[in-house]
Tab-separated table of C-alpha atoms in Angstrom:
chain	number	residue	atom	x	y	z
H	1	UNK	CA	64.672	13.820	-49.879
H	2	UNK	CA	67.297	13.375	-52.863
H	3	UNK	CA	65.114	11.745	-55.763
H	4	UNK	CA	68.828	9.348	-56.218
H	5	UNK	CA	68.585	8.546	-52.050
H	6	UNK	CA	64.840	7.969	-52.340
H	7	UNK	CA	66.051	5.272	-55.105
H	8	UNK	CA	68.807	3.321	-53.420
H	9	UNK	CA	66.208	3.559	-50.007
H	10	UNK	CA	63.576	1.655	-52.229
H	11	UNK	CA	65.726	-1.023	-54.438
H	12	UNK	CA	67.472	-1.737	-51.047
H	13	UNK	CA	64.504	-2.609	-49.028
H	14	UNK	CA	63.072	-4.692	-51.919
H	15	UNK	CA	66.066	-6.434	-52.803
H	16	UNK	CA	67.509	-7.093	-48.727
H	17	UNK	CA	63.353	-8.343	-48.882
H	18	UNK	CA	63.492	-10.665	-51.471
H	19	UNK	CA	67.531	-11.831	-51.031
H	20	UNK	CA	68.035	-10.973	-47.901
H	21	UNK	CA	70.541	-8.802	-46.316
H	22	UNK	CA	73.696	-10.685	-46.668
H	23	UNK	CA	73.258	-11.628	-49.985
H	24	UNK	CA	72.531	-8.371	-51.465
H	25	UNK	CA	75.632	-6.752	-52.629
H	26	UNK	CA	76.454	-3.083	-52.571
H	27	UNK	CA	76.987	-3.238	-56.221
H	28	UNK	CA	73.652	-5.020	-56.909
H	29	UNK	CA	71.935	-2.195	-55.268
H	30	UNK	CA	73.649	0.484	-57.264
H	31	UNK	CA	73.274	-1.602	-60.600
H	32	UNK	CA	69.216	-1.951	-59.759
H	33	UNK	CA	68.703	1.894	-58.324
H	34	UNK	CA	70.616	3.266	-61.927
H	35	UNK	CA	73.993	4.581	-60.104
H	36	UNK	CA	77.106	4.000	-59.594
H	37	UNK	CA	78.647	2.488	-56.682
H	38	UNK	CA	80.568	5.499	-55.641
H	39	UNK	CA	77.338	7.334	-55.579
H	40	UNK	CA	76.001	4.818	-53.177
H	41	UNK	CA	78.656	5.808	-51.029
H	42	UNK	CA	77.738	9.432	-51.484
H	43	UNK	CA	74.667	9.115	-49.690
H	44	UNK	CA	75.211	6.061	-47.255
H	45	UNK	CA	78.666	4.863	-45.557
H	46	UNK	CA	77.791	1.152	-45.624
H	47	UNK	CA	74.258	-1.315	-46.057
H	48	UNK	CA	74.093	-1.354	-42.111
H	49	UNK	CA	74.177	2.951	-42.910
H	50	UNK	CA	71.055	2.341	-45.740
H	51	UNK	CA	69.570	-0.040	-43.682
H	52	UNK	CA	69.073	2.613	-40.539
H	53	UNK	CA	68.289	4.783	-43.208
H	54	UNK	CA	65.763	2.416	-44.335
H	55	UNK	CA	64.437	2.776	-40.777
H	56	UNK	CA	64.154	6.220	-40.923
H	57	UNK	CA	62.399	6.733	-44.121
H	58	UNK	CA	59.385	4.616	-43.439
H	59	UNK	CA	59.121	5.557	-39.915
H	60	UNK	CA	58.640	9.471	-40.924
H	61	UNK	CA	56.276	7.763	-43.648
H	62	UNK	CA	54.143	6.304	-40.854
H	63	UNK	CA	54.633	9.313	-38.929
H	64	UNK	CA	53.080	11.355	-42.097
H	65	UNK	CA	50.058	9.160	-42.568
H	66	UNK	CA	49.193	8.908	-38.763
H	67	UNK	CA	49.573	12.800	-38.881
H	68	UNK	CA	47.240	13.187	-42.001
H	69	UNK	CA	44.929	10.861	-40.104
H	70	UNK	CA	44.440	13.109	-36.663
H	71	UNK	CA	43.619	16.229	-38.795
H	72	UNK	CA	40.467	14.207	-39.725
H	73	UNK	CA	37.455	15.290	-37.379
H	74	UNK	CA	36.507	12.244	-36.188
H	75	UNK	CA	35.464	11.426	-32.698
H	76	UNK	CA	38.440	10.080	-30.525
H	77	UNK	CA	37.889	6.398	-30.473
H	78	UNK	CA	37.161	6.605	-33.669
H	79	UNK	CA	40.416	8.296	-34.424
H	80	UNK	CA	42.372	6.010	-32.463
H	81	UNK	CA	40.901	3.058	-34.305
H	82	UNK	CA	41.900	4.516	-37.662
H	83	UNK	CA	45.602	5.211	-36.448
H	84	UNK	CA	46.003	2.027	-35.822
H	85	UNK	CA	44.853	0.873	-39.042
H	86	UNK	CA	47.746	2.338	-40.484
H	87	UNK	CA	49.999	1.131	-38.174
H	88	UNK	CA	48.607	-2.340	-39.141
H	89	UNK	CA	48.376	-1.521	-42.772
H	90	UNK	CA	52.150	-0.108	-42.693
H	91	UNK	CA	53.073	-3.308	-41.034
H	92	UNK	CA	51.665	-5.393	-43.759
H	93	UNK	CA	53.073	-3.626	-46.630
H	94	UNK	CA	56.942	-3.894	-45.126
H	95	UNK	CA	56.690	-6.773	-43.648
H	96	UNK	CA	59.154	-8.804	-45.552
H	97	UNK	CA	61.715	-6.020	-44.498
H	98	UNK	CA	60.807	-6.248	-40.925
H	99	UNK	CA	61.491	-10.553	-42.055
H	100	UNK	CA	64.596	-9.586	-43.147
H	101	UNK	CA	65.774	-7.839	-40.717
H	102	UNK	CA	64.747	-9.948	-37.569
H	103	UNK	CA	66.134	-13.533	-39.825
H	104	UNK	CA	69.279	-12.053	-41.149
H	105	UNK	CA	70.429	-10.447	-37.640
H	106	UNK	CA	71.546	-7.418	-39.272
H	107	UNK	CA	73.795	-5.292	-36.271
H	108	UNK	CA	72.561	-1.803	-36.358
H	109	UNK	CA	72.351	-1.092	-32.349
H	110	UNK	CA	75.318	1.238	-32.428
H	111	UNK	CA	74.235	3.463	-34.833
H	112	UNK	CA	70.454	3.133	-34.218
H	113	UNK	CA	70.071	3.532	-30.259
H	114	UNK	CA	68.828	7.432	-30.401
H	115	UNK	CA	66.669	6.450	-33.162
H	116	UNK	CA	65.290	3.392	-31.359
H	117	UNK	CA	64.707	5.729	-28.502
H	118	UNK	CA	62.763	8.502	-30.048
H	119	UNK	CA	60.464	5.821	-31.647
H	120	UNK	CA	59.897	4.466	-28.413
H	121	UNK	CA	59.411	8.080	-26.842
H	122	UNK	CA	57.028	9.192	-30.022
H	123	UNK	CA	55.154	5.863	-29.336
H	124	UNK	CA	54.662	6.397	-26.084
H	125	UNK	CA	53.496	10.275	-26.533
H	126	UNK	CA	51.417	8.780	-29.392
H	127	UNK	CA	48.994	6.600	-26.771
H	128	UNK	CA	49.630	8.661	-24.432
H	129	UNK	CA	47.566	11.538	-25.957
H	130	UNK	CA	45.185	9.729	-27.996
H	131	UNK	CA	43.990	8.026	-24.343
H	132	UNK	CA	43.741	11.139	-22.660
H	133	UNK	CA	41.676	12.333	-25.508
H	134	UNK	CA	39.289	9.833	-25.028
H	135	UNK	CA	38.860	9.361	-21.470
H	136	UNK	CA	40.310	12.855	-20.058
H	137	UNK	CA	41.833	13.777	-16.675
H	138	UNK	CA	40.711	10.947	-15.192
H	139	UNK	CA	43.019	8.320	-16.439
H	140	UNK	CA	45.973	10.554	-15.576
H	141	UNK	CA	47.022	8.742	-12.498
H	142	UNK	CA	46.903	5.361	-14.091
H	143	UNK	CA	48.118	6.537	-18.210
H	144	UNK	CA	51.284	4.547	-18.036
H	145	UNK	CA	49.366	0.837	-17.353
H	146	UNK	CA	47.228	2.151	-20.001
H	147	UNK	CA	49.625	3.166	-22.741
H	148	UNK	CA	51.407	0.029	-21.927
H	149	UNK	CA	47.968	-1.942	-22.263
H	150	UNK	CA	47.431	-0.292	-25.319
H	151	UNK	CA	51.124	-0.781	-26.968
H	152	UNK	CA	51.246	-4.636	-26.231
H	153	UNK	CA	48.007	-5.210	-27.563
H	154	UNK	CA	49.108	-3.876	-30.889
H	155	UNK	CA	52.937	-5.177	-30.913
H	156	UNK	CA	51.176	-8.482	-29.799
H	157	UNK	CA	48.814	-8.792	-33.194
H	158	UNK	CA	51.639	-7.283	-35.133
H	159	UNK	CA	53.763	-10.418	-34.500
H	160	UNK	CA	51.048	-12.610	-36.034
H	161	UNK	CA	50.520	-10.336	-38.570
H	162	UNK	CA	54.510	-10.254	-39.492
H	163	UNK	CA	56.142	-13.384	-37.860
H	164	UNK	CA	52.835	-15.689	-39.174
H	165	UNK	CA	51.719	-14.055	-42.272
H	166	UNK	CA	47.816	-14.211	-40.704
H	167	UNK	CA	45.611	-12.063	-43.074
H	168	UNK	CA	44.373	-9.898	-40.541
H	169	UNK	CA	41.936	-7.232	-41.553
H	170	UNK	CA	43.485	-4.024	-41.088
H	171	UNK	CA	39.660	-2.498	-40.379
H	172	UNK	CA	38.231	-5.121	-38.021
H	173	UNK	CA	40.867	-5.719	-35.989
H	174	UNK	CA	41.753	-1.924	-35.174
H	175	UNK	CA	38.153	-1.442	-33.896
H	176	UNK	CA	38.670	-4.763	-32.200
H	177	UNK	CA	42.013	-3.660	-30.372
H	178	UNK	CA	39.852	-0.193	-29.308
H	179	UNK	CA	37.135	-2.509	-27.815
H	180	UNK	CA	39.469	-4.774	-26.167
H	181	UNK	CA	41.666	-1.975	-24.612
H	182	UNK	CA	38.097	0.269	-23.604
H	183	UNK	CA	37.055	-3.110	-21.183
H	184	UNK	CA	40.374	-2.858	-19.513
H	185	UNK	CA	40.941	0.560	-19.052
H	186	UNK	CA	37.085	1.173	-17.636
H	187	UNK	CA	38.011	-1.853	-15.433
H	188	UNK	CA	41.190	-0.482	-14.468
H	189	UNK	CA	39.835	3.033	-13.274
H	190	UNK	CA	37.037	1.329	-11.511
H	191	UNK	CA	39.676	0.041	-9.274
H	192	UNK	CA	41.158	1.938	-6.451
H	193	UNK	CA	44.617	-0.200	-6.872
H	194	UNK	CA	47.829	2.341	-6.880
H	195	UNK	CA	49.472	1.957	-11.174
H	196	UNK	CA	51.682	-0.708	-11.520
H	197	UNK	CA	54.047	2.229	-13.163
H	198	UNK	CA	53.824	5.209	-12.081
H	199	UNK	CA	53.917	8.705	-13.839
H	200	UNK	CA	57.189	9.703	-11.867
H	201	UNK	CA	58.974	6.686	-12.919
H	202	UNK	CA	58.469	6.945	-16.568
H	203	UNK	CA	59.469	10.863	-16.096
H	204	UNK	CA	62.994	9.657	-14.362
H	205	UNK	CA	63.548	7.284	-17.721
H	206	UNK	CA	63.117	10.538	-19.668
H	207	UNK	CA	60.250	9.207	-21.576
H	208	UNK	CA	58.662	12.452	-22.190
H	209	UNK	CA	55.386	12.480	-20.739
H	210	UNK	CA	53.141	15.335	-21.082
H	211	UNK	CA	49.679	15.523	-20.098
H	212	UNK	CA	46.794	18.288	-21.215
H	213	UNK	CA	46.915	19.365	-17.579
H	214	UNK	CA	50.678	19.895	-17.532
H	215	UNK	CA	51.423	21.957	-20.490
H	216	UNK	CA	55.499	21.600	-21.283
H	217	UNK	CA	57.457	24.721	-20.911
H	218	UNK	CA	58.746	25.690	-24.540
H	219	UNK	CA	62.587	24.731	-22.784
H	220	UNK	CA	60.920	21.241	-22.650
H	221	UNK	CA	59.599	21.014	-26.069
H	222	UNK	CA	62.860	22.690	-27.926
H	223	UNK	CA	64.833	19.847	-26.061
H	224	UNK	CA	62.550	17.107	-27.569
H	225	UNK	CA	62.890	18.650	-30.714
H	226	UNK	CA	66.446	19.289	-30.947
H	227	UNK	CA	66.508	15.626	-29.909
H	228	UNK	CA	64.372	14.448	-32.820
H	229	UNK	CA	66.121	16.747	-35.188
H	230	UNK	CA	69.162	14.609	-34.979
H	231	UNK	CA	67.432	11.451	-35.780
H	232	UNK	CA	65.949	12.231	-38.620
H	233	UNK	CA	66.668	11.203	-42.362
H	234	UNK	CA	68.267	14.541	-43.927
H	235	UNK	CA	71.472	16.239	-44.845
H	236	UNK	CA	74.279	17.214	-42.306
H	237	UNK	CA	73.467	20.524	-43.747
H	238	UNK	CA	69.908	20.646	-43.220
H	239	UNK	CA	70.276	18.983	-39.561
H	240	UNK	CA	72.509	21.435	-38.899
H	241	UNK	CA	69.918	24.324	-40.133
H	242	UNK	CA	67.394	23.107	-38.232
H	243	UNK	CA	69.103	22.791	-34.859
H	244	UNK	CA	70.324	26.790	-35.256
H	245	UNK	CA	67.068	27.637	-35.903
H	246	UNK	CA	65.758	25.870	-32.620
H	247	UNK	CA	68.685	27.709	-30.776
H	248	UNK	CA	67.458	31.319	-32.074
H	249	UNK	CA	63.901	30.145	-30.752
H	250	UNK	CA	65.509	29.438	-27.443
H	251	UNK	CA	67.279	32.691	-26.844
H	252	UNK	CA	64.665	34.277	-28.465
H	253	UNK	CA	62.087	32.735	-26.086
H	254	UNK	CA	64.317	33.469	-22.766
H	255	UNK	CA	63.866	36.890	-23.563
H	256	UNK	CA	61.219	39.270	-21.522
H	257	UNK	CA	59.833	40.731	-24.675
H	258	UNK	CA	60.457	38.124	-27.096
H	259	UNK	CA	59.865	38.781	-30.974
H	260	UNK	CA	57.072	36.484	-31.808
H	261	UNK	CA	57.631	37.590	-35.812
H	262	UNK	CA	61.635	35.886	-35.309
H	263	UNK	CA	59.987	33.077	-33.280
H	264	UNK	CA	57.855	32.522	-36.492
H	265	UNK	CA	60.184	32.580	-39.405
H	266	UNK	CA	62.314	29.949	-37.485
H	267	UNK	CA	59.398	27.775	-36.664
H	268	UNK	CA	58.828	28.044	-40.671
H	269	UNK	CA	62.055	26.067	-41.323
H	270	UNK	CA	60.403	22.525	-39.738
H	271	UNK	CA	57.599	22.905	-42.682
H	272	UNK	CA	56.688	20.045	-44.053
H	273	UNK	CA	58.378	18.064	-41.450
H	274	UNK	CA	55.148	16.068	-39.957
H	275	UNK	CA	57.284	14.430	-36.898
H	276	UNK	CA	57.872	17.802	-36.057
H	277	UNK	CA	54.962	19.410	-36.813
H	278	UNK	CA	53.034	18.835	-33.011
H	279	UNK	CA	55.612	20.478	-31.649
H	280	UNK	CA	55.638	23.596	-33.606
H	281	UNK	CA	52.215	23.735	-32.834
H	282	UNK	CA	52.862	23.566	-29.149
H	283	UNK	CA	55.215	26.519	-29.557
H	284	UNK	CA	52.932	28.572	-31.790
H	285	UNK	CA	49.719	27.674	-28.857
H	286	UNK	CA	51.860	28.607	-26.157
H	287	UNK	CA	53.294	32.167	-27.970
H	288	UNK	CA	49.412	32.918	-29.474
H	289	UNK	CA	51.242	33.062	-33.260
H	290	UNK	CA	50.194	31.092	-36.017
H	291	UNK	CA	52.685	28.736	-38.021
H	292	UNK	CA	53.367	29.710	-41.594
């Protein structure tokens, strides 16, 4: 990202923090971030613009650090337990800005709603996969209940956490939340009730689903991504780049004989992209290349 944008991103958050949106001026946040108010307006079109943008940047921050976190090789309740950590911790150290937002009622639905739903999608994938890690193929026909178990449990705490200020520990309570959900969900697949959401239903929502057992087709995954390419914080340029680069892969992939060398180079353009970078591996898997 632009050094300047980074800038604005940071004084903005602190500032809509501290004063609150309304009462931060445009001007204010160009006089603290050492620009000028036109090159505010270089970079975003209005504060409900830098606010989204706000959104963005410390989402793909969170998305970064729970990356980082499932390279570790740690066993997978283990794993899930330190995710959530920094879901917690990330919660704790914006959670004036998530104040803000919620007191001031700032309007951002029009411009946020495929943002908002890619989140929701990514969370969703998120549990989805760190469940099946841990208790395999046989949660499949009830992963939905669980991923929704899961989910509330943690947006639950959160609210304390944010709303109430309670000084939660970041460490105890993630193990905690992986205790709590393991009772239910061995409880749950002890039971021979049918889900109370079924795997169908979240499919006709378009919520992504993907199991170990049912690998997506590389159509499926360059339609997520082309998806999450247009929500992300860059350049029109750069967005732009990157969604040629997924149509190459395409046609290149609909071939009979596709060139797995062309397939690579393109995949090397989502490179230090992290909220991309499952995907690309999915590709790469599926085509036996590596990634550069």
């Amino acid at each position: 990202m632009n050094e300047k944008k980074q800038r604005i991103i940071e004084t903005g958050m602190k500032l809509f923090a501290t004063k609150g949106f309304h009462s931060t001026s445009i001007q204010e946040i160009a006089d603290q971030s050492g620009v000028s108010k036109g090159a505010f307006y270089l970079h975003f079109s209005s504060k409900e613009d830098l606010t989204l943008q706000i959104h963005h940047y410390y989402y793909n921050d969170l998305v970064e650090r729970i990356a980082e976190m499932r390279k570790l090789d740690l066993p997978p309740k283990e794993s899930l337990a330190r995710q959530i950590q920094v879901y917690i911790e990330a919660f704790q150290d914006n959670k004036e800005f998530i104040i803000m937002h919620m007191r001031d009622n700032v309007d951002i639905k029009s411009e946020a709603n495929s943002f908002m739903m890619e989140m929701r999608k990514q969370t969703f994938r998120w549990s989805n996969e760190n469940l099946l890690n841990i208790y395999g193929d046989a949660l499949l026909p009830k992963i939905v209940d669980a991923s929704i178990l899961l989910e509330g449990m943690m947006q639950s705490y959160f609210k304390w956490l944010v709303i109430d200020s309670l000084p939660l520990d970041s460490e105890r309570l993630s193990h905690f939340i992986v205790r709590r959900v393991d009772d239910a969900i061995n409880g749950m697949m002890q039971e021979e009730d049918a889900p109370q959401i079924s795997r169908d239903q979240v499919e006709s929502i378009s919520m992504g689903l993907s199991t170990p057992s049912e690998e997506r087709t590389i159509q499926d995954q360059l339609r997520d991504m082309k998806e999450k390419v247009a929500t992300l914080s860059l350049h029109k340029t750069r967005i732009e780049e990157l969604t040629h680069a997924l149509e190459i892969i395409e046609a290149e992939a609909n071939k009979d004989k596709p060139e797995r060398v062309v397939i690579q180079g393109m995949l090397a353009h989502f490179k230090n992209l992290p909220e991309m970078e499952q995907d690309c591996q999915e590709i790469a898997d599926h085509l036996n290349i590596s990634l550069l």
